[in-house]
Each structure stands twice: as structure tokens, then as C-alpha cells.
Amino acid sequence: MTLQTVLLVAAALFSVGLYGALSQQVLVMIMMGLELMINGLLLAAGAFWWFLNPTPTGQVLLLVILAAMTVEMAMGFAVATLVHRHRRSDMTDDATELAG
Amino acid sequence: MTDVLFWSLSVVAVVAGVTVFVVDSMARATYALAVSFVAVGATLVLVGSDYLGAVTVLMMVMEMAVMAVYMVMFMGMNPALMPMSMVHDKRLAIAVSVAVFVLLSAGVLAVPWPSRRGVPAVDPTTELGRDLMGDHMLVMMGVSVVMVATIVAGLVLALHRGRYQRFGDDLRTRSGHPRHGGGR
């Protein structure tokens, strides 16, 4: 296990998530793509902490990434609820106009 | 032993990540995403970040539970039985993601990373707690404010009847339209 190998795995996770975020039409599936991207970031940050800067400051960065993931999750579910209420659908194609 | 564990967890994380977009039901995709996150959380534990690894696993298990509730609530059926393949611009998305992976990999391989520097504290969790309550208190305060703002924003978005429905766009006079709650 080296820094390079961990970063390569993180890059793979990020790219897979990017594919999902770009290609999916269902809001929840797009959220899954974004979460996979953040998953890759989390792994990369953990690797940087372990290999290059094993101080508490590095762990604080991981905590901030986890917080960002929480915000994405909460806002995603709220937007999905809003779109479903107005359009009776959870597809992005039905949410091109969010106003009323 | 560490290498074997790392590679096993890495394969599980990436394969489960790919599986999210390959399986034909949202429920299976949810399970696959949970497996991917558990593998990454275990990798964090492997590199000594026990607390954040455990938080990652617990948080994602909770999120998958919320996602299951969401699916039952809005789909009204067993989501595991509903095949789905709802994608657009699949070729473009694959091309972009492969290009990003190649770019990131090239950067990872091209940079002359230094060998490992420093040694973590004996108890990184305790050190993290001390740091958050000390030098990085501002980070904790900032995250707290963001979390409160997220709760408020989530409620505003998800509420069935907000102030716009009751008062209309100008927010001064109550809308007379029954759909907007006029007369009630």
C-alpha cells in the first residue's frame, strides 16, 4: 500500500461517481453518483493524512469532507421531495423548471 | 497483511461503486453504494483513522436507511422488483469519466510523491478531539452553522405548505386561490 495506489483507487471511485452524476436521470441516482465522488475524495484525504501529514489537522479536513457529504445528502433528499410533490416524478427531465 | 487487506477493500469499493450503476433496481444500487462506503470506511480504519472510518460507516448505513424510506414513500412498491435503466448521454458520460480517470491517474503517477513523512499520534482520535476543541474550534463552529442552515433549508424545501403557498409571491396578501390555501 503506497500513496500512489490509494490515490489511484480514489481516482477510480471519483470517476465512477462522475459517470453516475452525468448519466443518471433519477435524482436519487445522481445523489449516489455525487456521494461516490465524495467517497473518492474521502479516501484521498485519508491517504494524504496517513502518508504526508499525520497530524490532527489532516483529520479535520476529513471531518469537513464528511460534513459536505451530509449537506449533499440532506439537500438532495429535500429537493427530491420538492420535485416529487410538484411533478409526481423523481426524474431530472421533469425538473427543468423548478418554479411552481 | 496490510497490503492484502488494502487491495481487497479497494477491489470491493470500486466494484461495488460500478455495481451501483449496473444493477437494474434502485434498492440493489443502494446496497452496492453502502458496501462501497463500508469498504472505504474500513480502509480509513486500516490507515489509523479509526474514528472517521467508523463515522463514515455509521453515517452511510443511516443514509441507506433513509434512502429505503424514500423509495417506499415515493415509489409505493418494492423498489427491488422494479427494473430501471434511466440514463441519458451514456457514451458522453463514459468518455468524460474515463478521461477524468486517465487525467487523475497521470497526475498521480507523474508527481514524485515524497516517501512517508511523520508518524501519527498514539491515539489519533483523542488528538482530533483536542484539536477541534482547541486550535480548530473555528472549523467546528463553521460546520455547526452549515448544519443548522442545512436543516432550515431542508425544511423550507420539503414543507408541504410554505409561506409562498399561503401568501403568494409578494408575501403580503394571502392568496385567494384554493390550491394556495386561500380562505383557510
PDB file of C-alpha atoms in Angstrom:
ATOM      1  CA  MET A   1       0.000   0.000   0.000  1.00  0.00           C
ATOM      2  CA  THR A   2       1.543   3.255  -1.149  1.00  0.00           C
ATOM      3  CA  LEU A   3       0.201   6.774  -1.524  1.00  0.00           C
ATOM      4  CA  GLN A   4       0.030   6.306  -5.297  1.00  0.00           C
ATOM      5  CA  THR A   5      -2.026   3.137  -5.141  1.00  0.00           C
ATOM      6  CA  VAL A   6      -4.504   4.642  -2.696  1.00  0.00           C
ATOM      7  CA  LEU A   7      -4.832   7.745  -4.870  1.00  0.00           C
ATOM      8  CA  LEU A   8      -5.426   5.566  -7.942  1.00  0.00           C
ATOM      9  CA  VAL A   9      -8.257   3.772  -6.167  1.00  0.00           C
ATOM     10  CA  ALA A  10      -9.651   7.164  -5.089  1.00  0.00           C
ATOM     11  CA  ALA A  11      -9.458   8.372  -8.706  1.00  0.00           C
ATOM     12  CA  ALA A  12     -11.352   5.279  -9.851  1.00  0.00           C
ATOM     13  CA  LEU A  13     -14.107   5.896  -7.296  1.00  0.00           C
ATOM     14  CA  PHE A  14     -14.302   9.564  -8.292  1.00  0.00           C
ATOM     15  CA  SER A  15     -14.572   8.705 -11.990  1.00  0.00           C
ATOM     16  CA  VAL A  16     -17.264   6.087 -11.454  1.00  0.00           C
ATOM     17  CA  GLY A  17     -19.236   8.610  -9.409  1.00  0.00           C
ATOM     18  CA  LEU A  18     -18.770  11.219 -12.123  1.00  0.00           C
ATOM     19  CA  TYR A  19     -20.224   8.816 -14.687  1.00  0.00           C
ATOM     20  CA  GLY A  20     -23.291   8.359 -12.482  1.00  0.00           C
ATOM     21  CA  ALA A  21     -23.734  12.059 -11.815  1.00  0.00           C
ATOM     22  CA  LEU A  22     -23.559  12.831 -15.544  1.00  0.00           C
ATOM     23  CA  SER A  23     -25.622   9.995 -16.937  1.00  0.00           C
ATOM     24  CA  GLN A  24     -28.399   9.207 -14.478  1.00  0.00           C
ATOM     25  CA  GLN A  25     -31.871  10.702 -14.772  1.00  0.00           C
ATOM     26  CA  VAL A  26     -33.295   9.788 -11.366  1.00  0.00           C
ATOM     27  CA  LEU A  27     -32.462  12.343  -8.681  1.00  0.00           C
ATOM     28  CA  VAL A  28     -31.559   9.725  -6.081  1.00  0.00           C
ATOM     29  CA  MET A  29     -29.196   8.003  -8.523  1.00  0.00           C
ATOM     30  CA  ILE A  30     -27.495  11.340  -9.239  1.00  0.00           C
ATOM     31  CA  MET A  31     -27.062  11.721  -5.472  1.00  0.00           C
ATOM     32  CA  MET A  32     -25.441   8.294  -5.394  1.00  0.00           C
ATOM     33  CA  GLY A  33     -23.001   9.428  -8.074  1.00  0.00           C
ATOM     34  CA  LEU A  34     -22.104  12.559  -6.127  1.00  0.00           C
ATOM     35  CA  GLU A  35     -21.628  10.501  -2.986  1.00  0.00           C
ATOM     36  CA  LEU A  36     -19.265   8.129  -4.786  1.00  0.00           C
ATOM     37  CA  MET A  37     -17.245  11.154  -5.900  1.00  0.00           C
ATOM     38  CA  ILE A  38     -17.060  12.381  -2.302  1.00  0.00           C
ATOM     39  CA  ASN A  39     -16.179   8.825  -1.285  1.00  0.00           C
ATOM     40  CA  GLY A  40     -13.104   9.063  -3.515  1.00  0.00           C
ATOM     41  CA  LEU A  41     -12.199  12.438  -2.020  1.00  0.00           C
ATOM     42  CA  LEU A  42     -12.520  10.970   1.471  1.00  0.00           C
ATOM     43  CA  LEU A  43     -10.156   8.127   0.608  1.00  0.00           C
ATOM     44  CA  ALA A  44      -7.637  10.504  -0.983  1.00  0.00           C
ATOM     45  CA  ALA A  45      -7.738  12.827   2.039  1.00  0.00           C
ATOM     46  CA  GLY A  46      -7.236   9.846   4.358  1.00  0.00           C
ATOM     47  CA  ALA A  47      -4.223   8.770   2.304  1.00  0.00           C
ATOM     48  CA  PHE A  48      -2.701  12.254   2.348  1.00  0.00           C
ATOM     49  CA  TRP A  49      -3.201  12.368   6.109  1.00  0.00           C
ATOM     50  CA  TRP A  50      -1.579   8.980   6.677  1.00  0.00           C
ATOM     51  CA  PHE A  51       1.360   9.337   4.299  1.00  0.00           C
ATOM     52  CA  LEU A  52       2.200  13.038   4.264  1.00  0.00           C
ATOM     53  CA  ASN A  53       0.743  14.866   7.223  1.00  0.00           C
ATOM     54  CA  PRO A  54      -0.305  12.572  10.099  1.00  0.00           C
ATOM     55  CA  THR A  55      -1.341  15.431  12.355  1.00  0.00           C
ATOM     56  CA  PRO A  56      -4.787  16.216  13.775  1.00  0.00           C
ATOM     57  CA  THR A  57      -5.155  18.986  11.166  1.00  0.00           C
ATOM     58  CA  GLY A  58      -5.311  16.392   8.410  1.00  0.00           C
ATOM     59  CA  GLN A  59      -8.136  14.607  10.201  1.00  0.00           C
ATOM     60  CA  VAL A  60     -10.033  17.884  10.476  1.00  0.00           C
ATOM     61  CA  LEU A  61     -10.033  18.014   6.664  1.00  0.00           C
ATOM     62  CA  LEU A  62     -11.634  14.566   6.580  1.00  0.00           C
ATOM     63  CA  LEU A  63     -14.270  15.775   9.017  1.00  0.00           C
ATOM     64  CA  VAL A  64     -15.079  18.716   6.728  1.00  0.00           C
ATOM     65  CA  ILE A  65     -15.471  16.339   3.762  1.00  0.00           C
ATOM     66  CA  LEU A  66     -17.860  14.213   5.834  1.00  0.00           C
ATOM     67  CA  ALA A  67     -19.841  17.357   6.670  1.00  0.00           C
ATOM     68  CA  ALA A  68     -20.040  18.239   2.960  1.00  0.00           C
ATOM     69  CA  MET A  69     -21.370  14.753   2.278  1.00  0.00           C
ATOM     70  CA  THR A  70     -24.041  15.246   4.936  1.00  0.00           C
ATOM     71  CA  VAL A  71     -25.146  18.551   3.402  1.00  0.00           C
ATOM     72  CA  GLU A  72     -25.327  16.982  -0.063  1.00  0.00           C
ATOM     73  CA  MET A  73     -27.428  14.135   1.275  1.00  0.00           C
ATOM     74  CA  ALA A  74     -29.883  16.358   3.179  1.00  0.00           C
ATOM     75  CA  MET A  75     -30.316  18.847   0.343  1.00  0.00           C
ATOM     76  CA  GLY A  76     -30.647  16.072  -2.224  1.00  0.00           C
ATOM     77  CA  PHE A  77     -33.479  14.398  -0.342  1.00  0.00           C
ATOM     78  CA  ALA A  78     -35.216  17.748   0.204  1.00  0.00           C
ATOM     79  CA  VAL A  79     -35.002  18.675  -3.489  1.00  0.00           C
ATOM     80  CA  ALA A  80     -36.184  15.190  -4.479  1.00  0.00           C
ATOM     81  CA  THR A  81     -39.182  15.592  -2.158  1.00  0.00           C
ATOM     82  CA  LEU A  82     -39.977  19.005  -3.637  1.00  0.00           C
ATOM     83  CA  VAL A  83     -39.730  17.776  -7.223  1.00  0.00           C
ATOM     84  CA  HIS A  84     -41.868  14.726  -6.462  1.00  0.00           C
ATOM     85  CA  ARG A  85     -44.531  16.909  -4.840  1.00  0.00           C
ATOM     86  CA  HIS A  86     -44.794  19.233  -7.822  1.00  0.00           C
ATOM     87  CA  ARG A  87     -44.203  16.840 -10.702  1.00  0.00           C
ATOM     88  CA  ARG A  88     -45.150  13.434  -9.249  1.00  0.00           C
ATOM     89  CA  SER A  89     -41.826  12.218 -10.557  1.00  0.00           C
ATOM     90  CA  ASP A  90     -38.240  11.926  -9.408  1.00  0.00           C
ATOM     91  CA  MET A  91     -36.672  12.438 -12.820  1.00  0.00           C
ATOM     92  CA  THR A  92     -34.418  15.364 -13.635  1.00  0.00           C
ATOM     93  CA  ASP A  93     -36.127  15.803 -17.008  1.00  0.00           C
ATOM     94  CA  ASP A  94     -39.280  16.817 -15.132  1.00  0.00           C
ATOM     95  CA  ALA A  95     -37.412  19.389 -13.089  1.00  0.00           C
ATOM     96  CA  THR A  96     -36.133  21.652 -15.811  1.00  0.00           C
ATOM     97  CA  GLU A  97     -38.371  24.367 -14.459  1.00  0.00           C
ATOM     98  CA  LEU A  98     -38.480  24.292 -10.681  1.00  0.00           C
ATOM     99  CA  ALA A  99     -40.770  27.302 -10.266  1.00  0.00           C
ATOM    100  CA  GLY A 100     -44.224  26.199  -9.041  1.00  0.00           C
TER     101      GLY A 100
ATOM    102  CA  MET B   1      -1.240  -8.464   5.664  1.00  0.00           C
ATOM    103  CA  THR B   2      -1.992  -4.754   5.385  1.00  0.00           C
ATOM    104  CA  ASP B   3      -1.442  -4.889   1.634  1.00  0.00           C
ATOM    105  CA  VAL B   4      -3.799  -7.832   1.229  1.00  0.00           C
ATOM    106  CA  LEU B   5      -6.480  -6.052   3.257  1.00  0.00           C
ATOM    107  CA  PHE B   6      -5.987  -2.814   1.353  1.00  0.00           C
ATOM    108  CA  TRP B   7      -6.260  -4.423  -2.069  1.00  0.00           C
ATOM    109  CA  SER B   8      -9.242  -6.495  -1.030  1.00  0.00           C
ATOM    110  CA  LEU B   9     -11.052  -3.418   0.299  1.00  0.00           C
ATOM    111  CA  SER B  10     -10.086  -1.392  -2.770  1.00  0.00           C
ATOM    112  CA  VAL B  11     -11.457  -4.002  -5.165  1.00  0.00           C
ATOM    113  CA  VAL B  12     -14.663  -4.229  -3.129  1.00  0.00           C
ATOM    114  CA  ALA B  13     -15.036  -0.418  -3.042  1.00  0.00           C
ATOM    115  CA  VAL B  14     -14.542   0.079  -6.787  1.00  0.00           C
ATOM    116  CA  VAL B  15     -16.546  -2.970  -7.903  1.00  0.00           C
ATOM    117  CA  ALA B  16     -19.417  -2.001  -5.595  1.00  0.00           C
ATOM    118  CA  GLY B  17     -19.206   1.557  -6.953  1.00  0.00           C
ATOM    119  CA  VAL B  18     -19.515   0.295 -10.528  1.00  0.00           C
ATOM    120  CA  THR B  19     -22.319  -2.031  -9.471  1.00  0.00           C
ATOM    121  CA  VAL B  20     -24.377   0.984  -8.329  1.00  0.00           C
ATOM    122  CA  PHE B  21     -24.864   1.966 -11.976  1.00  0.00           C
ATOM    123  CA  VAL B  22     -25.066  -1.522 -13.425  1.00  0.00           C
ATOM    124  CA  VAL B  23     -27.819  -3.201 -11.401  1.00  0.00           C
ATOM    125  CA  ASP B  24     -31.385  -2.784 -12.591  1.00  0.00           C
ATOM    126  CA  SER B  25     -33.064  -1.661  -9.385  1.00  0.00           C
ATOM    127  CA  MET B  26     -32.571   1.240  -7.033  1.00  0.00           C
ATOM    128  CA  ALA B  27     -32.625  -0.971  -3.942  1.00  0.00           C
ATOM    129  CA  ARG B  28     -29.704  -3.055  -5.187  1.00  0.00           C
ATOM    130  CA  ALA B  29     -27.884   0.145  -6.139  1.00  0.00           C
ATOM    131  CA  THR B  30     -28.387   1.403  -2.586  1.00  0.00           C
ATOM    132  CA  TYR B  31     -26.907  -1.760  -1.106  1.00  0.00           C
ATOM    133  CA  ALA B  32     -23.951  -1.565  -3.506  1.00  0.00           C
ATOM    134  CA  LEU B  33     -23.269   2.039  -2.514  1.00  0.00           C
ATOM    135  CA  ALA B  34     -23.386   1.066   1.156  1.00  0.00           C
ATOM    136  CA  VAL B  35     -20.850  -1.708   0.516  1.00  0.00           C
ATOM    137  CA  SER B  36     -18.554   0.752  -1.277  1.00  0.00           C
ATOM    138  CA  PHE B  37     -18.702   3.170   1.638  1.00  0.00           C
ATOM    139  CA  VAL B  38     -18.140   0.431   4.207  1.00  0.00           C
ATOM    140  CA  ALA B  39     -15.021  -0.626   2.257  1.00  0.00           C
ATOM    141  CA  VAL B  40     -13.697   2.948   2.220  1.00  0.00           C
ATOM    142  CA  GLY B  41     -14.524   3.347   5.924  1.00  0.00           C
ATOM    143  CA  ALA B  42     -12.608   0.130   6.648  1.00  0.00           C
ATOM    144  CA  THR B  43      -9.674   1.469   4.605  1.00  0.00           C
ATOM    145  CA  LEU B  44      -9.676   4.609   6.761  1.00  0.00           C
ATOM    146  CA  VAL B  45      -9.580   2.392   9.844  1.00  0.00           C
ATOM    147  CA  LEU B  46      -6.721   0.497   8.205  1.00  0.00           C
ATOM    148  CA  VAL B  47      -4.650   3.678   7.919  1.00  0.00           C
ATOM    149  CA  GLY B  48      -5.268   4.563  11.544  1.00  0.00           C
ATOM    150  CA  SER B  49      -8.180   6.968  11.279  1.00  0.00           C
ATOM    151  CA  ASP B  50     -10.449   4.800  13.447  1.00  0.00           C
ATOM    152  CA  TYR B  51     -12.951   7.447  14.452  1.00  0.00           C
ATOM    153  CA  LEU B  52     -13.599   8.885  10.993  1.00  0.00           C
ATOM    154  CA  GLY B  53     -13.738   5.420   9.463  1.00  0.00           C
ATOM    155  CA  ALA B  54     -16.398   4.380  11.986  1.00  0.00           C
ATOM    156  CA  VAL B  55     -18.317   7.632  11.430  1.00  0.00           C
ATOM    157  CA  THR B  56     -18.257   7.033   7.672  1.00  0.00           C
ATOM    158  CA  VAL B  57     -19.688   3.535   8.035  1.00  0.00           C
ATOM    159  CA  LEU B  58     -22.365   4.570  10.551  1.00  0.00           C
ATOM    160  CA  MET B  59     -23.372   7.632   8.537  1.00  0.00           C
ATOM    161  CA  MET B  60     -23.736   5.720   5.300  1.00  0.00           C
ATOM    162  CA  VAL B  61     -25.730   2.915   6.915  1.00  0.00           C
ATOM    163  CA  MET B  62     -28.124   5.575   8.223  1.00  0.00           C
ATOM    164  CA  GLU B  63     -28.290   7.218   4.819  1.00  0.00           C
ATOM    165  CA  MET B  64     -29.151   3.937   3.160  1.00  0.00           C
ATOM    166  CA  ALA B  65     -31.973   3.525   5.696  1.00  0.00           C
ATOM    167  CA  VAL B  66     -33.275   6.997   4.796  1.00  0.00           C
ATOM    168  CA  MET B  67     -32.968   6.152   1.123  1.00  0.00           C
ATOM    169  CA  ALA B  68     -35.020   2.984   1.653  1.00  0.00           C
ATOM    170  CA  VAL B  69     -37.734   5.037   3.377  1.00  0.00           C
ATOM    171  CA  TYR B  70     -37.645   7.499   0.497  1.00  0.00           C
ATOM    172  CA  MET B  71     -38.093   4.743  -2.085  1.00  0.00           C
ATOM    173  CA  VAL B  72     -41.005   3.148  -0.246  1.00  0.00           C
ATOM    174  CA  MET B  73     -42.589   6.571   0.310  1.00  0.00           C
ATOM    175  CA  PHE B  74     -42.441   7.813  -3.279  1.00  0.00           C
ATOM    176  CA  MET B  75     -42.470   4.646  -5.337  1.00  0.00           C
ATOM    177  CA  GLY B  76     -45.231   2.873  -3.456  1.00  0.00           C
ATOM    178  CA  MET B  77     -43.902  -0.575  -4.256  1.00  0.00           C
ATOM    179  CA  ASN B  78     -40.982  -2.803  -3.540  1.00  0.00           C
ATOM    180  CA  PRO B  79     -38.221  -0.932  -5.345  1.00  0.00           C
ATOM    181  CA  ALA B  80     -36.125  -4.085  -5.595  1.00  0.00           C
ATOM    182  CA  LEU B  81     -38.660  -5.510  -8.011  1.00  0.00           C
ATOM    183  CA  MET B  82     -38.788  -2.510 -10.321  1.00  0.00           C
ATOM    184  CA  PRO B  83     -36.214  -2.741 -13.126  1.00  0.00           C
ATOM    185  CA  MET B  84     -34.884   0.583 -14.230  1.00  0.00           C
ATOM    186  CA  SER B  85     -32.400   1.929 -16.701  1.00  0.00           C
ATOM    187  CA  MET B  86     -32.870   5.636 -16.885  1.00  0.00           C
ATOM    188  CA  VAL B  87     -29.782   7.237 -18.334  1.00  0.00           C
ATOM    189  CA  HIS B  88     -29.035   9.811 -20.951  1.00  0.00           C
ATOM    190  CA  ASP B  89     -25.863  10.657 -22.859  1.00  0.00           C
ATOM    191  CA  LYS B  90     -24.333   7.389 -21.692  1.00  0.00           C
ATOM    192  CA  ARG B  91     -21.474   7.441 -24.193  1.00  0.00           C
ATOM    193  CA  LEU B  92     -20.567  11.038 -23.377  1.00  0.00           C
ATOM    194  CA  ALA B  93     -20.677  10.308 -19.643  1.00  0.00           C
ATOM    195  CA  ILE B  94     -18.418   7.271 -20.093  1.00  0.00           C
ATOM    196  CA  ALA B  95     -15.993   9.272 -22.237  1.00  0.00           C
ATOM    197  CA  VAL B  96     -15.816  12.122 -19.720  1.00  0.00           C
ATOM    198  CA  SER B  97     -15.373   9.832 -16.718  1.00  0.00           C
ATOM    199  CA  VAL B  98     -12.672   7.768 -18.461  1.00  0.00           C
ATOM    200  CA  ALA B  99     -10.875  10.973 -19.487  1.00  0.00           C
ATOM    201  CA  VAL B 100     -11.020  12.268 -15.912  1.00  0.00           C
ATOM    202  CA  PHE B 101      -9.688   8.952 -14.592  1.00  0.00           C
ATOM    203  CA  VAL B 102      -6.809   8.990 -17.092  1.00  0.00           C
ATOM    204  CA  LEU B 103      -6.012  12.599 -16.208  1.00  0.00           C
ATOM    205  CA  LEU B 104      -6.080  11.955 -12.460  1.00  0.00           C
ATOM    206  CA  SER B 105      -4.045   8.751 -12.827  1.00  0.00           C
ATOM    207  CA  ALA B 106      -1.461  10.537 -14.955  1.00  0.00           C
ATOM    208  CA  GLY B 107      -1.144  13.191 -12.274  1.00  0.00           C
ATOM    209  CA  VAL B 108      -0.854  10.597  -9.515  1.00  0.00           C
ATOM    210  CA  LEU B 109       1.844   8.665 -11.390  1.00  0.00           C
ATOM    211  CA  ALA B 110       3.737  11.694 -12.668  1.00  0.00           C
ATOM    212  CA  VAL B 111       4.133  13.530  -9.380  1.00  0.00           C
ATOM    213  CA  PRO B 112       7.229  12.463  -7.440  1.00  0.00           C
ATOM    214  CA  TRP B 113       5.483  11.934  -4.141  1.00  0.00           C
ATOM    215  CA  PRO B 114       7.738  12.033  -1.123  1.00  0.00           C
ATOM    216  CA  SER B 115       8.066   8.925   0.968  1.00  0.00           C
ATOM    217  CA  ARG B 116       6.053   8.764   4.133  1.00  0.00           C
ATOM    218  CA  ARG B 117       6.580  11.692   6.454  1.00  0.00           C
ATOM    219  CA  GLY B 118       5.891  11.808  10.167  1.00  0.00           C
ATOM    220  CA  VAL B 119       4.192   9.347  12.464  1.00  0.00           C
ATOM    221  CA  PRO B 120       0.600   9.648  13.682  1.00  0.00           C
ATOM    222  CA  ALA B 121      -0.135  10.174  17.341  1.00  0.00           C
ATOM    223  CA  VAL B 122      -0.631   7.109  19.515  1.00  0.00           C
ATOM    224  CA  ASP B 123      -4.335   7.966  19.831  1.00  0.00           C
ATOM    225  CA  PRO B 124      -5.380   9.987  16.743  1.00  0.00           C
ATOM    226  CA  THR B 125      -8.989  10.191  17.929  1.00  0.00           C
ATOM    227  CA  THR B 126      -8.069  11.939  21.167  1.00  0.00           C
ATOM    228  CA  GLU B 127      -5.757  14.267  19.275  1.00  0.00           C
ATOM    229  CA  LEU B 128      -8.543  15.097  16.807  1.00  0.00           C
ATOM    230  CA  GLY B 129     -10.897  15.922  19.669  1.00  0.00           C
ATOM    231  CA  ARG B 130      -8.322  18.141  21.342  1.00  0.00           C
ATOM    232  CA  ASP B 131      -7.589  19.885  18.052  1.00  0.00           C
ATOM    233  CA  LEU B 132     -11.261  20.526  17.335  1.00  0.00           C
ATOM    234  CA  MET B 133     -11.784  21.936  20.807  1.00  0.00           C
ATOM    235  CA  GLY B 134      -8.575  23.940  20.564  1.00  0.00           C
ATOM    236  CA  ASP B 135      -6.778  25.261  17.507  1.00  0.00           C
ATOM    237  CA  HIS B 136      -9.512  24.317  15.026  1.00  0.00           C
ATOM    238  CA  MET B 137     -12.530  25.378  17.037  1.00  0.00           C
ATOM    239  CA  LEU B 138     -13.447  27.727  14.168  1.00  0.00           C
ATOM    240  CA  VAL B 139     -13.822  24.740  11.818  1.00  0.00           C
ATOM    241  CA  MET B 140     -16.224  23.086  14.256  1.00  0.00           C
ATOM    242  CA  MET B 141     -18.189  26.324  14.628  1.00  0.00           C
ATOM    243  CA  GLY B 142     -18.360  26.768  10.858  1.00  0.00           C
ATOM    244  CA  VAL B 143     -19.548  23.198  10.334  1.00  0.00           C
ATOM    245  CA  SER B 144     -22.180  23.701  13.048  1.00  0.00           C
ATOM    246  CA  VAL B 145     -23.581  26.792  11.327  1.00  0.00           C
ATOM    247  CA  VAL B 146     -23.654  24.982   7.978  1.00  0.00           C
ATOM    248  CA  MET B 147     -25.526  22.069   9.572  1.00  0.00           C
ATOM    249  CA  VAL B 148     -28.158  24.409  11.065  1.00  0.00           C
ATOM    250  CA  ALA B 149     -28.527  26.167   7.704  1.00  0.00           C
ATOM    251  CA  THR B 150     -28.939  22.752   6.073  1.00  0.00           C
ATOM    252  CA  ILE B 151     -31.752  21.819   8.476  1.00  0.00           C
ATOM    253  CA  VAL B 152     -33.575  25.103   7.784  1.00  0.00           C
ATOM    254  CA  ALA B 153     -33.092  24.826   4.005  1.00  0.00           C
ATOM    255  CA  GLY B 154     -34.223  21.193   4.017  1.00  0.00           C
ATOM    256  CA  LEU B 155     -37.398  22.090   5.895  1.00  0.00           C
ATOM    257  CA  VAL B 156     -38.138  25.033   3.597  1.00  0.00           C
ATOM    258  CA  LEU B 157     -37.787  22.821   0.527  1.00  0.00           C
ATOM    259  CA  ALA B 158     -39.689  19.832   1.875  1.00  0.00           C
ATOM    260  CA  LEU B 159     -42.601  21.616   3.605  1.00  0.00           C
ATOM    261  CA  HIS B 160     -45.982  20.930   2.062  1.00  0.00           C
ATOM    262  CA  ARG B 161     -47.374  24.418   2.617  1.00  0.00           C
ATOM    263  CA  GLY B 162     -44.812  27.158   2.998  1.00  0.00           C
ATOM    264  CA  ARG B 163     -45.334  30.910   3.121  1.00  0.00           C
ATOM    265  CA  TYR B 164     -45.339  31.154  -0.677  1.00  0.00           C
ATOM    266  CA  GLN B 165     -48.321  28.817  -0.855  1.00  0.00           C
ATOM    267  CA  ARG B 166     -50.209  30.751   1.831  1.00  0.00           C
ATOM    268  CA  PHE B 167     -49.405  34.301   0.749  1.00  0.00           C
ATOM    269  CA  GLY B 168     -48.401  34.110  -2.901  1.00  0.00           C
ATOM    270  CA  ASP B 169     -45.331  35.585  -4.478  1.00  0.00           C
ATOM    271  CA  ASP B 170     -45.499  39.026  -2.842  1.00  0.00           C
ATOM    272  CA  LEU B 171     -45.762  37.538   0.682  1.00  0.00           C
ATOM    273  CA  ARG B 172     -48.026  40.424   1.765  1.00  0.00           C
ATOM    274  CA  THR B 173     -51.547  39.319   0.973  1.00  0.00           C
ATOM    275  CA  ARG B 174     -52.945  35.862   1.421  1.00  0.00           C
ATOM    276  CA  SER B 175     -53.601  34.149  -1.893  1.00  0.00           C
ATOM    277  CA  GLY B 176     -57.252  33.616  -2.697  1.00  0.00           C
ATOM    278  CA  HIS B 177     -56.595  30.514  -4.731  1.00  0.00           C
ATOM    279  CA  PRO B 178     -57.804  27.341  -3.002  1.00  0.00           C
ATOM    280  CA  ARG B 179     -54.704  25.485  -4.119  1.00  0.00           C
ATOM    281  CA  HIS B 180     -52.608  28.056  -2.294  1.00  0.00           C
ATOM    282  CA  GLY B 181     -54.605  27.741   0.901  1.00  0.00           C
ATOM    283  CA  GLY B 182     -56.750  30.823   0.343  1.00  0.00           C
ATOM    284  CA  GLY B 183     -59.712  31.198   2.658  1.00  0.00           C
ATOM    285  CA  ARG B 184     -58.273  28.860   5.238  1.00  0.00           C
TER     286      ARG B 184
END
